[in-house]
Coordinates of C-alpha atoms in Angstrom, one line a residue:
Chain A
X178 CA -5.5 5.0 -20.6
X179 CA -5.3 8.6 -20.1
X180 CA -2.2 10.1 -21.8
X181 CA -0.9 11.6 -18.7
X182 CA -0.4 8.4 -17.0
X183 CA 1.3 6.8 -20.0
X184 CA 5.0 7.6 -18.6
X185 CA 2.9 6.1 -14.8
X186 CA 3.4 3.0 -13.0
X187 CA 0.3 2.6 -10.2
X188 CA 1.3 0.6 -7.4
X189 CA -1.3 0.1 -4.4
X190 CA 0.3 -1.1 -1.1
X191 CA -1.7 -3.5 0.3
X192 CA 0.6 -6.1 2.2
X193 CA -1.1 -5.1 5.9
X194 CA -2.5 -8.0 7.9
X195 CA -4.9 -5.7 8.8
X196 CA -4.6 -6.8 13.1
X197 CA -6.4 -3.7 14.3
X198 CA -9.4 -4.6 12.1
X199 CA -9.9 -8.1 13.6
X200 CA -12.3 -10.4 13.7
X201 CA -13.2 -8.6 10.4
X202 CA -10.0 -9.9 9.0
X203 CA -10.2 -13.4 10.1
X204 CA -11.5 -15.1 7.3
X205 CA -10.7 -12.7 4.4
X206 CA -7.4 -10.0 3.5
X207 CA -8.0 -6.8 4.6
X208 CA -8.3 -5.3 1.2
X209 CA -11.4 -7.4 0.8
X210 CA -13.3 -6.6 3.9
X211 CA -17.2 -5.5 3.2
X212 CA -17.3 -1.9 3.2
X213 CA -21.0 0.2 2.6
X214 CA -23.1 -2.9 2.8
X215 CA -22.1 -4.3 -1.0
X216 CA -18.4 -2.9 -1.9
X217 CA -15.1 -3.8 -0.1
X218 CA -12.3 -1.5 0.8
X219 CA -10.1 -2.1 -2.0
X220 CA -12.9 -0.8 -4.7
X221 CA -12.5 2.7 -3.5
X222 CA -8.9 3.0 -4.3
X223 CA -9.1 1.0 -7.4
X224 CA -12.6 3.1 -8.9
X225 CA -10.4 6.2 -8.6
X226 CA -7.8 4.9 -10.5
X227 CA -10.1 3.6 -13.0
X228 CA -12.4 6.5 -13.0
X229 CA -8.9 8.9 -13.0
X230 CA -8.1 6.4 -16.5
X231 CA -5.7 4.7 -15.3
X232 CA -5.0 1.5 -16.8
X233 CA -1.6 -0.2 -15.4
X234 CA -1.8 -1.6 -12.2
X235 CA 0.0 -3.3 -9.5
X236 CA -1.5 -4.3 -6.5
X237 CA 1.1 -5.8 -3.8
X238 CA 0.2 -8.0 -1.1
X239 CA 0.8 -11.0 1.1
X240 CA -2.0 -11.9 2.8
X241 CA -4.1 -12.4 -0.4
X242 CA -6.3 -15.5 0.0
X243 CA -9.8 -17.2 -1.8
X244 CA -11.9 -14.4 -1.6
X245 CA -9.4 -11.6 -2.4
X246 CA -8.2 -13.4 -6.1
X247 CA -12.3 -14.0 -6.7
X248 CA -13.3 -10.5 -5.9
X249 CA -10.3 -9.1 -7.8
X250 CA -11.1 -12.1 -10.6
X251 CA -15.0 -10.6 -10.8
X252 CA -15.4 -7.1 -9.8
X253 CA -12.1 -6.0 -11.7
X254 CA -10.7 -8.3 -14.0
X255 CA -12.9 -8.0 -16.7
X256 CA -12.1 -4.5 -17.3
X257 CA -8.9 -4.4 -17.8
X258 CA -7.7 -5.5 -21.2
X259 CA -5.0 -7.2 -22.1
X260 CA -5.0 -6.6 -26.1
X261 CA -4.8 -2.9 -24.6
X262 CA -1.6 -3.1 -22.3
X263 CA -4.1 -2.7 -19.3
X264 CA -3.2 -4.9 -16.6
X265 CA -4.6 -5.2 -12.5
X266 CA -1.5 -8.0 -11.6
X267 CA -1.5 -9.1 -7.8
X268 CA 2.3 -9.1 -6.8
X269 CA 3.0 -11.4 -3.7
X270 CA 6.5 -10.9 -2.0
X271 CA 9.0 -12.2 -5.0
X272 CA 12.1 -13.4 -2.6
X273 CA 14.2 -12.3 -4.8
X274 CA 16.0 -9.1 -3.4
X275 CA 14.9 -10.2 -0.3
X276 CA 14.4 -13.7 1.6
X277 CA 11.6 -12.3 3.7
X278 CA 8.0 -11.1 3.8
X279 CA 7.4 -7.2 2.9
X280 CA 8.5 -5.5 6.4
X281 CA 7.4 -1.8 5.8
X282 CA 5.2 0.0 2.9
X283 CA 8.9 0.8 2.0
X284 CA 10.3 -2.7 1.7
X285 CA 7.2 -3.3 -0.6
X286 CA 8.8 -1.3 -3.1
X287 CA 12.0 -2.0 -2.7
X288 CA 11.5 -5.3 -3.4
X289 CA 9.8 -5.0 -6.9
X290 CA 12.4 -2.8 -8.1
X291 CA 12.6 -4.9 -10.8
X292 CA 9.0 -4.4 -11.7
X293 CA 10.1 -0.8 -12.0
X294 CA 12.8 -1.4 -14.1
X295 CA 10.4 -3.6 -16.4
X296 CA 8.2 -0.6 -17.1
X297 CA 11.0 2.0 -16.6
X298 CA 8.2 4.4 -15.7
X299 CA 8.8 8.5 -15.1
X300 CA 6.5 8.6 -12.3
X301 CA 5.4 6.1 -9.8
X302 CA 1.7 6.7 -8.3
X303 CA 1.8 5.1 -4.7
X304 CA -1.9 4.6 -3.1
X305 CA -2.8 2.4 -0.3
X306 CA -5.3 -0.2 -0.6
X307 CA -7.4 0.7 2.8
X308 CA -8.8 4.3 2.2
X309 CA -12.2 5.4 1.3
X310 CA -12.5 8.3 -1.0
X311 CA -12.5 9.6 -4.0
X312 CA -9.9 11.3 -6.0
X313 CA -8.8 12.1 -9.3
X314 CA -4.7 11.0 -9.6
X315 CA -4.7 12.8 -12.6
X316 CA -4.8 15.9 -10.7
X317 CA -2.3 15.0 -8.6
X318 CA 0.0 14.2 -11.2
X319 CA -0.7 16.9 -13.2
X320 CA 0.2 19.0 -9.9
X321 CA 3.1 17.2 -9.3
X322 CA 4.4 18.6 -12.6
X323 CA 3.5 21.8 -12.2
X324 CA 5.7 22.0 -8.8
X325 CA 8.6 20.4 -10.4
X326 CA 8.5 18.2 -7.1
X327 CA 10.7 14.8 -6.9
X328 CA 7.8 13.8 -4.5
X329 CA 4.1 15.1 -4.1
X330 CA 1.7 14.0 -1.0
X331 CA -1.7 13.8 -1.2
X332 CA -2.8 15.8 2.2
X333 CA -5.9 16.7 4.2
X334 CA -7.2 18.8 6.8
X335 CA -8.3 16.9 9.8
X336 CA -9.1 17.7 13.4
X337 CA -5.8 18.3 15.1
X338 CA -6.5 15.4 18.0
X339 CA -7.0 13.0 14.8
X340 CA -3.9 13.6 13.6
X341 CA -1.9 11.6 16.1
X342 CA -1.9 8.6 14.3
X343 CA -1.1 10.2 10.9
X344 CA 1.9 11.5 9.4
X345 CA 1.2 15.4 9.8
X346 CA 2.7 18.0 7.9
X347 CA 4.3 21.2 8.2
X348 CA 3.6 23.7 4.9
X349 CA 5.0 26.8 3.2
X350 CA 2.7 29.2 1.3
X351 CA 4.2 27.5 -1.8
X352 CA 2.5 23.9 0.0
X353 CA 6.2 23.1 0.1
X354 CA 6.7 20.1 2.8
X355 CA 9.0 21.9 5.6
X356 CA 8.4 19.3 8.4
X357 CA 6.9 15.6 8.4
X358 CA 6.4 13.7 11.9
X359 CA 4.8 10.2 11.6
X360 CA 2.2 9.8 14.3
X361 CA 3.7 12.8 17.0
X362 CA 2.2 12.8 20.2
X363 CA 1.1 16.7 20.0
X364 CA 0.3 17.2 16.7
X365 CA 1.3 20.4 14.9
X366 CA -1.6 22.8 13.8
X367 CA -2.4 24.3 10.7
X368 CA -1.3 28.2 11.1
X369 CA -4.3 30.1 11.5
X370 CA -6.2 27.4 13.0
X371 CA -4.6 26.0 16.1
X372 CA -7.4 23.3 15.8
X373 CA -6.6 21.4 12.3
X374 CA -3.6 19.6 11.2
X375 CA -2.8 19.0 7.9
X376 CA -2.1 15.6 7.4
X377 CA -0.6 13.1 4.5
X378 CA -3.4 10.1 3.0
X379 CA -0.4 7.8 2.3
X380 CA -1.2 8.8 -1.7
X381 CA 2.2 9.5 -3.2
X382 CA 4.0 10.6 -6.5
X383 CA 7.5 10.1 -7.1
X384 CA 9.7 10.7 -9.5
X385 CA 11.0 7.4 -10.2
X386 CA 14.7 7.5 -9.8
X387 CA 14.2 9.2 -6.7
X388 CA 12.5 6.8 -5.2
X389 CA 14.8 4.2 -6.3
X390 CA 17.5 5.5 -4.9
X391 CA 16.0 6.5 -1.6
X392 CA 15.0 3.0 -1.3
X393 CA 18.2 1.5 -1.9
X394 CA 19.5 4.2 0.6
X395 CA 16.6 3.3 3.2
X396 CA 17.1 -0.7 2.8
X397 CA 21.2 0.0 4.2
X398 CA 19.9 2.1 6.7
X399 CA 20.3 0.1 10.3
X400 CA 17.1 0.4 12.1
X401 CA 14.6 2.2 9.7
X402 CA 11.2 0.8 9.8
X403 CA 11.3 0.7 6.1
X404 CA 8.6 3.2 6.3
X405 CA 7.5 5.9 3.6
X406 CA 5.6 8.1 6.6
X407 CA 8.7 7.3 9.2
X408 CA 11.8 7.0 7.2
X409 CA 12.2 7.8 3.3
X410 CA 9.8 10.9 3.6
X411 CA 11.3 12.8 6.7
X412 CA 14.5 12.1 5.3
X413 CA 13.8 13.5 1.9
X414 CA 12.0 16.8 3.4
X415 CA 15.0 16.7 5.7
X416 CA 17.5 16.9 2.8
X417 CA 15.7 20.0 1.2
X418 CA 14.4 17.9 -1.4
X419 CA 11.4 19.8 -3.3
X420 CA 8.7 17.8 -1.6
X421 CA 5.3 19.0 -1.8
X422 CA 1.8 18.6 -0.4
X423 CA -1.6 18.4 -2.4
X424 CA -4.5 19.9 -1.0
X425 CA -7.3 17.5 -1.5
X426 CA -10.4 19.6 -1.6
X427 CA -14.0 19.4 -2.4
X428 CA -13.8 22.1 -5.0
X429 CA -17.6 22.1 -5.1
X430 CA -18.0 22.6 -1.4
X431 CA -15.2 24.6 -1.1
X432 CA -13.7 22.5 1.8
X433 CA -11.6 19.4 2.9
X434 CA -12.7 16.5 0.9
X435 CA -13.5 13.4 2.4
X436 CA -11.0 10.8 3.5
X437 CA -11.0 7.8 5.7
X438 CA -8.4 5.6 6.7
X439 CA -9.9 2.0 7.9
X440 CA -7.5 1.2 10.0
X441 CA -9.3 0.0 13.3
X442 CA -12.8 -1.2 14.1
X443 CA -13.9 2.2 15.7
X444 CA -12.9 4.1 12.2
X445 CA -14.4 1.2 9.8
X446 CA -18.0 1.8 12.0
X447 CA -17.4 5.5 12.0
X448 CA -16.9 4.8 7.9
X449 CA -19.9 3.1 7.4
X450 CA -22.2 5.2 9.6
X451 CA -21.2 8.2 7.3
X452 CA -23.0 6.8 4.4
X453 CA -26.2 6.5 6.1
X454 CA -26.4 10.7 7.3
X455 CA -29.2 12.0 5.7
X456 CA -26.9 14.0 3.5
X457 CA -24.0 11.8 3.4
X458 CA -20.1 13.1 3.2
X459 CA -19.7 10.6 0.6
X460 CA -21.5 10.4 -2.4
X461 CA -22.2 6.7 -3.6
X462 CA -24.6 7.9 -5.9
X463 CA -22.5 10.0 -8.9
X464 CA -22.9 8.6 -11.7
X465 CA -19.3 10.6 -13.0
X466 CA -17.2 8.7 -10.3
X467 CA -19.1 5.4 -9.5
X468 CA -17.8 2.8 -7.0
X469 CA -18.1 -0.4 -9.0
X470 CA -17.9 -3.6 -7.2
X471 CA -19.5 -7.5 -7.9
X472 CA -22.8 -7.8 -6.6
X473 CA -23.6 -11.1 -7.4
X474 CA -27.0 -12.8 -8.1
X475 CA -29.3 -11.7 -5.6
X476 CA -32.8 -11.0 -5.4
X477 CA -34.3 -7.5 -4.8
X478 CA -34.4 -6.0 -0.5
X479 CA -37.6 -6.2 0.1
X480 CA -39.4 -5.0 3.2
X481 CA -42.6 -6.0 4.4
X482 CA -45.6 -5.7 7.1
X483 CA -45.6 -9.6 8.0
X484 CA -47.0 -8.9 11.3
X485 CA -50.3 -6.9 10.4
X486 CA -52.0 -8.5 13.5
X487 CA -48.9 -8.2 16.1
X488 CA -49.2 -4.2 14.9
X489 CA -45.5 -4.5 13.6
X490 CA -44.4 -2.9 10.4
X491 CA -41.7 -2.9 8.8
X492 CA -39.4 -0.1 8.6
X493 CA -36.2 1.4 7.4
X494 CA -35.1 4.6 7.9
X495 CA -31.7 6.4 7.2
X496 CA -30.4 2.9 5.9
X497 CA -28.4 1.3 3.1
X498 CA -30.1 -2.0 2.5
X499 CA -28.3 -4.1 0.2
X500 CA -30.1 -6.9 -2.4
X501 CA -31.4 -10.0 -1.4
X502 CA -32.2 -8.8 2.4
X503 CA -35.8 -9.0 3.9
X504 CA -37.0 -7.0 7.1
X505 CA -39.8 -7.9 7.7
X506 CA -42.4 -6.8 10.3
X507 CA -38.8 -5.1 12.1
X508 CA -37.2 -1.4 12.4
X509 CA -33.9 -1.0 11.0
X510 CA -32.3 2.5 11.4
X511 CA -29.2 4.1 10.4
X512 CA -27.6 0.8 9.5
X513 CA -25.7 -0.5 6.9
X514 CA -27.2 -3.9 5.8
X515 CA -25.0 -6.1 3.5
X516 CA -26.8 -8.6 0.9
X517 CA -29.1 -11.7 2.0
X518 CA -29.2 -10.5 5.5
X519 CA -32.6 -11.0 7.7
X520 CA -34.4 -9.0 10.4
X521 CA -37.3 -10.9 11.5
X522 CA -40.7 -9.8 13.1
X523 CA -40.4 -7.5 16.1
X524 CA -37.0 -7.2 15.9
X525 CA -34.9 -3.2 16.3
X526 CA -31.7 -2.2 14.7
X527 CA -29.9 0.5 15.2
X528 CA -26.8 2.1 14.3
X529 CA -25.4 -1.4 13.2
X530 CA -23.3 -3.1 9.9
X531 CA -25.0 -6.6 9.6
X532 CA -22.4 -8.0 7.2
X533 CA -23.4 -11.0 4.9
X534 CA -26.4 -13.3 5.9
X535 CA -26.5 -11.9 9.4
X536 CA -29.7 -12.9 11.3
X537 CA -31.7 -11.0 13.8
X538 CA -34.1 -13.0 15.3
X539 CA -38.1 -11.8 16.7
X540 CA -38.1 -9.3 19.1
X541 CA -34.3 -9.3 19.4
X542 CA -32.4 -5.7 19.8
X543 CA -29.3 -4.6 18.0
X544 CA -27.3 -1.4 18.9
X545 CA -24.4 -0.2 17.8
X546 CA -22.7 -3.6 16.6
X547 CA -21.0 -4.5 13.8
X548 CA -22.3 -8.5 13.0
X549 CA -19.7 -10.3 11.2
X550 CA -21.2 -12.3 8.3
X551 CA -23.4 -15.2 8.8
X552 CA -23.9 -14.3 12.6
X553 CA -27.3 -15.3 14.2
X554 CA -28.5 -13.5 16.8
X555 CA -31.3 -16.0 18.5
X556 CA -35.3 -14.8 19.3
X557 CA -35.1 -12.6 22.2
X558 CA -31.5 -11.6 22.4
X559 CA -30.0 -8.1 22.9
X560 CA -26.9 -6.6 21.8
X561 CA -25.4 -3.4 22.4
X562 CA -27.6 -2.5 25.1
X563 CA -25.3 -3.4 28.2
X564 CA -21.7 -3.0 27.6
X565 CA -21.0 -5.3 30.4
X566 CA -22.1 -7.9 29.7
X567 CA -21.3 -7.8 26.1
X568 CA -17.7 -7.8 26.6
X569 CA -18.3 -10.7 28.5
X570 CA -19.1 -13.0 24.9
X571 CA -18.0 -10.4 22.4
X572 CA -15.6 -7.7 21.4
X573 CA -16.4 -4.0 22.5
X574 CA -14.6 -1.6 20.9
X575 CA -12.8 1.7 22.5
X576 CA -15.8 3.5 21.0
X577 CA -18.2 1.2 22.3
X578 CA -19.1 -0.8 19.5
X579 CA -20.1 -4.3 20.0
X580 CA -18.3 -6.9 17.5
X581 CA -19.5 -10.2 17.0
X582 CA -17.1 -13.0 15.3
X583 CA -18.2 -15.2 12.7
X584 CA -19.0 -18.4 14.2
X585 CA -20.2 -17.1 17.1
X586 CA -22.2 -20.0 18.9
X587 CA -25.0 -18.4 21.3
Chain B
X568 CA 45.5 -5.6 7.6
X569 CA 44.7 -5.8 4.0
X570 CA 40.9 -5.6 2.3
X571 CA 40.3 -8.3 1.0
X572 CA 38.6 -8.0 -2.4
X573 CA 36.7 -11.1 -4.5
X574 CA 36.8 -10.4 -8.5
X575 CA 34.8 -12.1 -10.4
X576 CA 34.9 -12.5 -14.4
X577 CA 34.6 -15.1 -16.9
X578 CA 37.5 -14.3 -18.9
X579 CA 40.5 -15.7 -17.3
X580 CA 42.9 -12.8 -18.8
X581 CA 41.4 -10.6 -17.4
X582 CA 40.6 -12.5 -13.5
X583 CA 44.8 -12.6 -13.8
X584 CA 45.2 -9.5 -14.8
X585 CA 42.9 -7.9 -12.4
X586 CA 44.7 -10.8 -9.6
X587 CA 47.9 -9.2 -10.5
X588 CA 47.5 -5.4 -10.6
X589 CA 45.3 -5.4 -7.5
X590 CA 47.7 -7.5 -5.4
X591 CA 50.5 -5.0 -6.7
X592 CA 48.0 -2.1 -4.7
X593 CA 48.2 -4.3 -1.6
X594 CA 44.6 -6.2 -1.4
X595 CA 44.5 -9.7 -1.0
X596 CA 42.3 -11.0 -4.0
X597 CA 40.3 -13.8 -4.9
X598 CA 38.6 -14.3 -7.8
X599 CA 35.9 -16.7 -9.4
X600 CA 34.8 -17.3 -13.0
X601 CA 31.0 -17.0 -12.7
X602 CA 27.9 -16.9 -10.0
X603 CA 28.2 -20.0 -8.9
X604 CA 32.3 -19.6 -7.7
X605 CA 31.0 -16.4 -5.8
X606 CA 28.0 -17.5 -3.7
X607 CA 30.2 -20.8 -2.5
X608 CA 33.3 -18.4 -1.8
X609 CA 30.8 -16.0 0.3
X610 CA 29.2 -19.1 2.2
X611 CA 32.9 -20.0 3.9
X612 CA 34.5 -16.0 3.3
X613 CA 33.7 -12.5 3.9
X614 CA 35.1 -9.3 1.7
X615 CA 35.6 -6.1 1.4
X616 CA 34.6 -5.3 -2.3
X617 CA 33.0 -7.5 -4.8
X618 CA 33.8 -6.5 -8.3
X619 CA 31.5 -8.2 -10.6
X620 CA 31.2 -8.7 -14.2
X621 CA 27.7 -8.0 -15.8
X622 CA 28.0 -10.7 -18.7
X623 CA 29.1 -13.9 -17.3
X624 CA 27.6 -17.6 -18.1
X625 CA 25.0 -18.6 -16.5
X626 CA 23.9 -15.9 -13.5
X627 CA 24.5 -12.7 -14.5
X628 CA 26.3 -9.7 -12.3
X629 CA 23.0 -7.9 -12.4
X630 CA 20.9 -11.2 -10.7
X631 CA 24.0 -11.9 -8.5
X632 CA 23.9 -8.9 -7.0
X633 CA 20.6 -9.5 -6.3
X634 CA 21.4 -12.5 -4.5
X635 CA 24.3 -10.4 -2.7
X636 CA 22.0 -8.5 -1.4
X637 CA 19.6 -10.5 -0.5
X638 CA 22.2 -11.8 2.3
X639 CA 23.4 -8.8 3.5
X640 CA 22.4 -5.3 2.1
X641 CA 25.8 -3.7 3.5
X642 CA 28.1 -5.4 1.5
X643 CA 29.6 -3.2 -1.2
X644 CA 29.7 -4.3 -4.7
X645 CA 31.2 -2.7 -7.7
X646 CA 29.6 -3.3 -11.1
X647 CA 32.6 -4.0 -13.7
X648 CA 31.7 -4.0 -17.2
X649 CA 32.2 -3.2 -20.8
X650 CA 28.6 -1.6 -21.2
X651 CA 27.7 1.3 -20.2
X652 CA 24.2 0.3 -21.1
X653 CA 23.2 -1.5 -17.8
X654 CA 23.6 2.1 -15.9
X655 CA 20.0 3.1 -16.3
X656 CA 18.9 -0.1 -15.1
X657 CA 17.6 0.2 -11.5
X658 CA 18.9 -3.1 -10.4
X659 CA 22.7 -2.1 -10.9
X660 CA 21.9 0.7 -8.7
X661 CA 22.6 -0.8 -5.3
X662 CA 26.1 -1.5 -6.3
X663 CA 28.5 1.2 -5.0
X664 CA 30.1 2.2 -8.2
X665 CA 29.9 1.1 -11.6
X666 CA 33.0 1.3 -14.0
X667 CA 33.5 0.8 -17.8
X668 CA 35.9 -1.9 -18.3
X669 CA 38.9 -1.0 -20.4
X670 CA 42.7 -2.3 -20.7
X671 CA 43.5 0.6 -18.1
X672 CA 42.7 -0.3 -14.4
X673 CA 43.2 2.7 -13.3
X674 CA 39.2 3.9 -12.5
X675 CA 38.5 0.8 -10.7
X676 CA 41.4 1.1 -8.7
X677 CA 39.9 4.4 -7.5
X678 CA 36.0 2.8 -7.2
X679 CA 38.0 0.1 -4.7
X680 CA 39.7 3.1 -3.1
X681 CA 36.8 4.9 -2.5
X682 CA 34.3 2.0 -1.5
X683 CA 36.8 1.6 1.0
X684 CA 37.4 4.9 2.0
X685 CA 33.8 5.0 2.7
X686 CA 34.0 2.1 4.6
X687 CA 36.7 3.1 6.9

């Protein structure tokens, strides 16, 4: 472990049901849905922490389930060692301060005080399980010192109409937090740039007796949401408590740095289609800060003119194909394919996330859809190319994007 | 109408002692001898103040007031007990006050007092 995290406790808040992202969250927690063909949501948050060195983790949840303790068991597990005081522990709801489930990302905490008092740490590192980014927290910390702040929040720039379901910031030139609103209607600006709100990526570091204590405050107080972007921050910035933000930038680029919240279907496909811009925002491709995952056992992608004699090749362009796929004789562009998926002869994708042994059949279309693992779509069919009548059989997002379920029987 | 207060300590000197001098300040008091006594007097009774000893047999304060909360995260609770040690540990902190036991009830008269005060 790095030796700045050594007074540290991690904690990554990952106790959503993950609604808004449904039918992806059907069959597996949201921490655990397939993000960028091969990695799931959760291995963003918990490469940075590895790649920042940090070694003590706690991940709290409540809708954990098969394929959330196998992916943690495989992808993450083995490197973590014991002998080492490294730990990734899973902390379902522990009924012991409380007799309920977790009701806010504040109640989380609250009720593992007594994990805090186990480790007695100076500084708790909050992060949420359901970002995709990457970030240093040594940085942060090391920031957080430097301010002399009881609290420090990780902060972006964002387009100002973005910001309405964000908490959004108010700054001094010192990045002192003056004002915090959780999700306002009408979105303060950045001054200077009546466009851009700077906003907070639910990455947090206390100082640990603070947060204690503004937890046990928040728990008595009669209708709080038990909310750190509602209740326990306002309240703190309201108090004149040194509260600060950190500017998370892209030092080499010399702007915002990227930072996406997968909350909804229309921002998990917005996600996904980053990756496959010719130059994408995010790089999966440093070997300094690699995303590591479990890939499994699958053969190579392979892609191949089947259909010499229909005059079908196949092709892939601005794509992230995943192992164990085959396209053959089909065009697949700007899609994100997961493993063992198949695009037969004649078929088109566009624009599309084929999850996990998805199926396109000959000469069938695919546009702008996101198909849930295992889906088949039959010879022939369309998707994505009527609106109407996909919303008759499937899910159409706001955006337009057509879902389909896994299960779906044509 | 008098606060009702519920002591609870395992020695029995000191539940009498604590009986007498708060009655003498116009409470009414009850008092138990360990965890147990206190969760069946809150199922049928509702108080004021808890005062509750850290070391007793059995559940300690530190657990009970755990369990306190659990029910209801209003109810105030004052930590009583002859080590200062358990201060810095985060689970006494939802109690209200926390007082160093000595022969002199004078400081936990004034944590009562002031919970109450607060209260009011």
């Amino acid at each position: 472990m790095k030796p700045i995290f050594e007074k540290a406790l991690t904690v990554i808040m990952a106790g959503g049901r993950g609604e808004r992202l449904y039918p992806l969250t059907r069959d597996v927690a949201k921490p655990v849905v397939v993000f960028g063909g091969t990695y799931k949501i959760i291995d963003f948050t918990l490469s940075n922490c590895f790649n920042s060195g940090i070694r003590q983790i706690y991940l709290l949840t409540q809708y954990s389930n098969l394929t959330m303790t196998r992916h943690l068991r495989l992808a993450w597990d083995p490197l973590f060692r014991g002998e080492l005081e490294e730990f990734l522990e899973t902390l379902p709801p522990q009924h012991r301060s409380s007799e309920d489930w977790y009701h806010g990302t504040a109640d989380s905490i609250f009720q593992n005080i007594e994990v805090l008092e186990r480790h007695k740490p100076e500084w708790v590192i909050l992060l949420s399980g359901d970002h995709v980014y990457k970030m240093d927290y040594s940085r942060l910390l090391e920031y957080h010192l430097d301010k002399g702040a009881e609290l420090t929040i990780a902060a972006v720039e964002i387009e100002r109409a973005q910001a309405r379901e964000m908490g959004v910031m108010g700054v001094d030139a010192e990045m002192r937090v003056k004002t915090f609103v959780e999700k306002p209607a009408d979105p303060p600006a950045i001054p200077g740039s009546p466009q851009r709100s700077l906003v907070s990526m639910g990455v947090y570091v206390f100082n640990t007796a603070k947060l204690v204590r503004e937890l046990i405050r928040d728990a008595r107080t009669e209708g709080s949401q038990r909310d750190f972007g509602r209740n326990i921050i306002p309240n703190l910035v309201s108090n004149g408590e040194p509260v600060f933000a950190y500017p998370f930038r892209d030092e080499r680029h010399r702007q915002p740095a990227y930072w996406r919240d997968i909350g909804t279907l229309d921002s998990y496909y917005a996600a996904n289609m980053d990756l496959v811009d010719p130059y994408p925002v995010i790089n999966l491709y440093d070997t300094a800060w690699p995303i590591r995952t479990y890939f499994g056992q699958h053969p190579p992608a392979r892609i191949v003119d089947s259909s010499i004699d229909l005059g079908l090749h196949g092709k892939v362009v601005d794509s992230l194909i995943s192992s164990g796929c085959v396209i053959s004789g089909a065009l697949v562009e700007r899609s994100v394919l997961s493993p063992e998926v198949r695009v037969h002869t004649g078929a088109q994708v566009s624009q599309s996330i084929l999850m996990n042994g998805a199926d396109v059949g000959r000469r069938a279309r695919v546009h702008r859809a996101l198909l849930c693992p295992g889906v088949m779509i039959p010879d022939g069919a369309t998707v994505g190319l009527d609106p109407d009548a996909d919303r008759e059989r499937f899910i159409v997002t706001e955006q337009g994007v057509t879902v389909i379920p896994g299960g779906f029987e044509w | 109408m008098k606060a009702k207060l519920l002591v609870a300590d395992d020695e029995k000197n000191l539940r009498e002692l604590y009986k007498t001098e708060l009655e003498d300040e116009g409470y009414e008091v009850a008092t138990a001898a360990n965890a147990v006594e206190v969760l069946k007097l809150l199922e049928s009774g509702e108080y004021d103040v808890i005062v509750l000893d850290i070391k007793m047999p059995g559940m300690s304060g530190i657990d009970l007031l755990q369990k306190i909360m659990a029910r209801d995260k209003h109810q105030p609770v004052i930590l009583n007990t002859a080590y200062p040690s358990y201060r810095d540990n985060f689970m006494t902190w939802p109690a209200e006050a926390y007082v160093v036991k000595s022969a002199d009830t004078t400081e936990l008269k004034q944590a009562i007092r002031k919970v109450l005060a607060k209260r009011a």
